[in-house]
Short mmCIF file of N, CA and C in Angstrom, two decimals:
data_model
loop_
_atom_site.label_atom_id
_atom_site.label_comp_id
_atom_site.label_asym_id
_atom_site.label_seq_id
_atom_site.Cartn_x
_atom_site.Cartn_y
_atom_site.Cartn_z
N UNK A 1 8.44 -7.47 -34.15
CA UNK A 1 7.33 -8.26 -33.64
C UNK A 1 7.73 -9.74 -33.66
N UNK A 2 7.10 -10.49 -32.82
CA UNK A 2 7.38 -11.92 -32.79
C UNK A 2 6.26 -12.67 -33.51
N UNK A 3 6.57 -13.82 -33.99
CA UNK A 3 5.57 -14.66 -34.66
C UNK A 3 4.86 -15.51 -33.63
N UNK A 4 3.57 -15.75 -33.87
CA UNK A 4 2.79 -16.58 -32.97
C UNK A 4 3.19 -18.04 -33.12
N UNK A 5 3.18 -18.77 -32.04
CA UNK A 5 3.53 -20.18 -32.08
C UNK A 5 2.32 -21.01 -32.49
N UNK A 6 1.14 -20.56 -32.11
CA UNK A 6 -0.09 -21.27 -32.42
C UNK A 6 -0.33 -21.24 -33.94
N UNK A 7 -0.58 -22.37 -34.57
CA UNK A 7 -0.78 -22.39 -36.03
C UNK A 7 -1.99 -21.57 -36.48
N UNK A 8 -3.04 -21.52 -35.65
CA UNK A 8 -4.23 -20.76 -36.03
C UNK A 8 -3.94 -19.26 -36.06
N UNK A 9 -3.02 -18.81 -35.20
CA UNK A 9 -2.73 -17.38 -35.11
C UNK A 9 -1.48 -16.99 -35.88
N UNK A 10 -0.80 -17.94 -36.47
CA UNK A 10 0.47 -17.63 -37.12
C UNK A 10 0.30 -16.75 -38.35
N UNK A 11 -0.85 -16.80 -38.98
CA UNK A 11 -1.10 -15.99 -40.17
C UNK A 11 -1.56 -14.58 -39.83
N UNK A 12 -2.00 -14.34 -38.60
CA UNK A 12 -2.51 -13.02 -38.21
C UNK A 12 -1.36 -12.13 -37.78
N UNK A 13 -1.57 -10.85 -37.97
CA UNK A 13 -0.58 -9.88 -37.50
C UNK A 13 -1.31 -8.71 -36.85
N UNK A 14 -0.61 -8.00 -36.00
CA UNK A 14 -1.19 -6.86 -35.29
C UNK A 14 -0.58 -5.60 -35.89
N UNK A 15 -1.46 -4.69 -36.25
CA UNK A 15 -0.96 -3.46 -36.86
C UNK A 15 -0.46 -2.50 -35.79
N UNK A 16 0.32 -1.54 -36.21
CA UNK A 16 0.85 -0.53 -35.30
C UNK A 16 -0.28 0.29 -34.69
N UNK A 17 -1.30 0.57 -35.47
CA UNK A 17 -2.44 1.34 -34.98
C UNK A 17 -3.17 0.59 -33.87
N UNK A 18 -3.30 -0.73 -34.03
CA UNK A 18 -3.95 -1.54 -33.00
C UNK A 18 -3.13 -1.56 -31.72
N UNK A 19 -1.82 -1.65 -31.86
CA UNK A 19 -0.95 -1.61 -30.68
C UNK A 19 -1.06 -0.28 -29.96
N UNK A 20 -1.04 0.81 -30.71
CA UNK A 20 -1.13 2.14 -30.10
C UNK A 20 -2.48 2.32 -29.42
N UNK A 21 -3.54 1.82 -30.05
CA UNK A 21 -4.88 1.95 -29.47
C UNK A 21 -4.97 1.17 -28.15
N UNK A 22 -4.41 -0.05 -28.15
CA UNK A 22 -4.45 -0.87 -26.94
C UNK A 22 -3.63 -0.22 -25.82
N UNK A 23 -2.46 0.33 -26.16
CA UNK A 23 -1.63 1.00 -25.15
C UNK A 23 -2.33 2.23 -24.59
N UNK A 24 -2.98 2.99 -25.47
CA UNK A 24 -3.68 4.20 -25.04
C UNK A 24 -4.84 3.84 -24.11
N UNK A 25 -5.56 2.77 -24.45
CA UNK A 25 -6.67 2.32 -23.62
C UNK A 25 -6.17 1.89 -22.24
N UNK A 26 -5.07 1.13 -22.21
CA UNK A 26 -4.51 0.65 -20.94
C UNK A 26 -4.02 1.81 -20.08
N UNK A 27 -3.37 2.79 -20.71
CA UNK A 27 -2.89 3.96 -19.97
C UNK A 27 -4.05 4.72 -19.36
N UNK A 28 -5.16 4.84 -20.10
CA UNK A 28 -6.34 5.54 -19.59
C UNK A 28 -6.92 4.79 -18.39
N UNK A 29 -6.97 3.46 -18.47
CA UNK A 29 -7.47 2.66 -17.34
C UNK A 29 -6.59 2.87 -16.10
N UNK A 30 -5.28 2.83 -16.29
CA UNK A 30 -4.37 3.02 -15.16
C UNK A 30 -4.48 4.42 -14.59
N UNK A 31 -4.63 5.42 -15.45
CA UNK A 31 -4.77 6.80 -14.99
C UNK A 31 -6.03 6.95 -14.15
N UNK A 32 -7.14 6.33 -14.59
CA UNK A 32 -8.39 6.39 -13.83
C UNK A 32 -8.23 5.71 -12.47
N UNK A 33 -7.56 4.58 -12.44
CA UNK A 33 -7.34 3.88 -11.17
C UNK A 33 -6.52 4.73 -10.21
N UNK A 34 -5.47 5.34 -10.73
CA UNK A 34 -4.61 6.18 -9.89
C UNK A 34 -5.39 7.38 -9.37
N UNK A 35 -6.18 8.01 -10.21
CA UNK A 35 -6.96 9.17 -9.78
C UNK A 35 -7.99 8.79 -8.72
N UNK A 36 -8.61 7.63 -8.86
CA UNK A 36 -9.56 7.18 -7.85
C UNK A 36 -8.87 6.97 -6.51
N UNK A 37 -7.71 6.36 -6.54
CA UNK A 37 -6.98 6.11 -5.30
C UNK A 37 -6.47 7.40 -4.68
N UNK A 38 -6.06 8.34 -5.52
CA UNK A 38 -5.62 9.64 -5.00
C UNK A 38 -6.76 10.34 -4.28
N UNK A 39 -7.95 10.31 -4.89
CA UNK A 39 -9.08 10.99 -4.26
C UNK A 39 -9.46 10.31 -2.95
N UNK A 40 -9.34 9.00 -2.89
CA UNK A 40 -9.63 8.29 -1.64
C UNK A 40 -8.64 8.68 -0.55
N UNK A 41 -7.37 8.77 -0.90
CA UNK A 41 -6.35 9.17 0.07
C UNK A 41 -6.60 10.59 0.54
N UNK A 42 -6.95 11.48 -0.38
CA UNK A 42 -7.22 12.87 0.00
C UNK A 42 -8.41 12.95 0.94
N UNK A 43 -9.44 12.14 0.69
CA UNK A 43 -10.60 12.13 1.58
C UNK A 43 -10.21 11.65 2.97
N UNK A 44 -9.38 10.63 3.03
CA UNK A 44 -8.97 10.10 4.33
C UNK A 44 -8.07 11.09 5.07
N UNK A 45 -7.23 11.81 4.34
CA UNK A 45 -6.32 12.75 4.98
C UNK A 45 -7.03 14.04 5.38
N UNK A 46 -8.13 14.37 4.71
CA UNK A 46 -8.85 15.60 5.04
C UNK A 46 -9.65 15.48 6.33
N UNK A 47 -9.97 14.26 6.72
CA UNK A 47 -10.73 14.07 7.96
C UNK A 47 -9.85 14.47 9.14
N UNK A 48 -10.39 15.27 10.04
CA UNK A 48 -9.57 15.65 11.20
C UNK A 48 -9.36 14.45 12.12
N UNK A 49 -8.20 14.40 12.66
CA UNK A 49 -7.87 13.33 13.58
C UNK A 49 -8.62 13.54 14.89
N UNK A 50 -9.04 12.47 15.53
CA UNK A 50 -9.74 12.64 16.81
C UNK A 50 -8.81 13.27 17.83
N UNK A 51 -9.35 14.21 18.56
CA UNK A 51 -8.54 14.90 19.56
C UNK A 51 -8.45 14.07 20.82
N UNK A 52 -7.28 14.00 21.32
CA UNK A 52 -7.04 13.27 22.56
C UNK A 52 -6.70 14.30 23.62
N UNK A 53 -7.47 14.31 24.68
CA UNK A 53 -7.24 15.25 25.76
C UNK A 53 -6.49 14.51 26.86
N UNK A 54 -5.31 14.99 27.13
CA UNK A 54 -4.50 14.38 28.18
C UNK A 54 -4.73 15.14 29.48
N UNK A 55 -5.11 14.42 30.48
CA UNK A 55 -5.31 15.03 31.79
C UNK A 55 -4.06 14.81 32.61
N UNK A 56 -3.77 15.77 33.43
CA UNK A 56 -2.61 15.62 34.30
C UNK A 56 -2.90 14.53 35.32
N UNK A 57 -1.94 13.69 35.48
CA UNK A 57 -2.09 12.58 36.41
C UNK A 57 -1.90 13.12 37.83
N UNK A 58 -2.88 12.93 38.66
CA UNK A 58 -2.80 13.41 40.03
C UNK A 58 -2.06 12.42 40.93
N UNK A 59 -1.88 11.20 40.47
CA UNK A 59 -1.17 10.21 41.26
C UNK A 59 0.33 10.36 41.03
N UNK A 60 1.12 10.11 42.05
CA UNK A 60 2.57 10.20 41.85
C UNK A 60 3.04 9.09 40.91
N UNK A 61 4.08 9.38 40.19
CA UNK A 61 4.64 8.41 39.26
C UNK A 61 5.30 7.27 40.03
N UNK A 62 5.07 6.09 39.59
CA UNK A 62 5.65 4.91 40.21
C UNK A 62 6.55 4.26 39.17
N UNK A 63 7.81 4.06 39.54
CA UNK A 63 8.71 3.41 38.61
C UNK A 63 8.51 1.91 38.68
N UNK A 64 8.47 1.33 37.53
CA UNK A 64 8.31 -0.11 37.45
C UNK A 64 9.69 -0.70 37.21
N UNK A 65 10.07 -1.59 38.10
CA UNK A 65 11.38 -2.22 37.93
C UNK A 65 11.19 -3.48 37.10
N UNK A 66 12.04 -3.62 36.11
CA UNK A 66 11.94 -4.78 35.24
C UNK A 66 12.73 -5.93 35.85
N UNK A 67 12.19 -7.10 35.72
CA UNK A 67 12.89 -8.29 36.18
C UNK A 67 13.95 -8.63 35.15
N UNK A 68 15.10 -9.06 35.59
CA UNK A 68 16.13 -9.44 34.62
C UNK A 68 15.68 -10.67 33.83
N UNK A 69 16.08 -10.71 32.59
CA UNK A 69 15.70 -11.84 31.74
C UNK A 69 16.47 -13.10 32.11
N UNK A 70 17.64 -12.92 32.70
CA UNK A 70 18.46 -14.06 33.08
C UNK A 70 18.05 -14.51 34.48
N UNK A 71 17.67 -15.76 34.60
CA UNK A 71 17.26 -16.27 35.90
C UNK A 71 18.49 -16.65 36.70
N UNK A 72 18.52 -16.23 37.94
CA UNK A 72 19.64 -16.53 38.83
C UNK A 72 19.18 -17.50 39.91
N UNK A 73 20.09 -18.37 40.28
CA UNK A 73 19.80 -19.31 41.35
C UNK A 73 20.25 -18.71 42.67
N UNK A 74 19.73 -19.24 43.77
CA UNK A 74 20.03 -18.70 45.08
C UNK A 74 21.50 -18.87 45.45
N UNK A 75 22.15 -19.91 44.98
CA UNK A 75 23.53 -20.16 45.37
C UNK A 75 24.54 -19.37 44.54
N UNK A 76 24.12 -18.62 43.59
CA UNK A 76 25.06 -17.84 42.77
C UNK A 76 25.26 -16.46 43.32
#
């Protein structure tokens, strides 16, 4: 363990039982947070995705020609 720098706290010490209790409490908090987030993810994943109905395009396909990025002058 390290000694406290503050003079008011330099005489106090933390017992092993207090450390274990604090760690156990923190682990329980983290476990609850993780479980809450897991349940939220499961709820979001359980929802069915909206169905998209693709209709056949009756119009003929038109190819779009891309303009070159390099601009050319008329004399080149």
